[in-house]
Amino acid sequence: MATEIKNIWYNPATSAFEGRIDITRKGKSFRYPCAVEGPMDMSPDEVQARMAAQAKRMSDTDPAIFSHR
């Protein structure tokens, strides 16, 4: 499973870093919007680690709960 963090910005209205995390699993890409609350001067490594962990939790959701067309 590969994780790629893209487009991180700080939203002062919510006091959170927001960004897009792409996870590649079994040849398929999945995109997750993530938000990590914290001060503007939070370590970039900490922000990225928290965002990656959040996206991985979302990626591990049981596919049986999703709707399909």
Coordinates of C-alpha atoms in Angstrom, one line a residue, residues 9-16 40:
W9 CA -3.0 23.8 3.5
Y10 CA -3.9 25.4 6.8
N11 CA -7.5 26.5 7.4
P12 CA -7.5 29.2 10.1
A13 CA -11.3 29.1 10.4
T14 CA -11.1 25.5 11.7
S15 CA -7.6 25.6 13.1
A16 CA -6.8 22.5 11.0
M40 CA -0.3 26.5 12.5

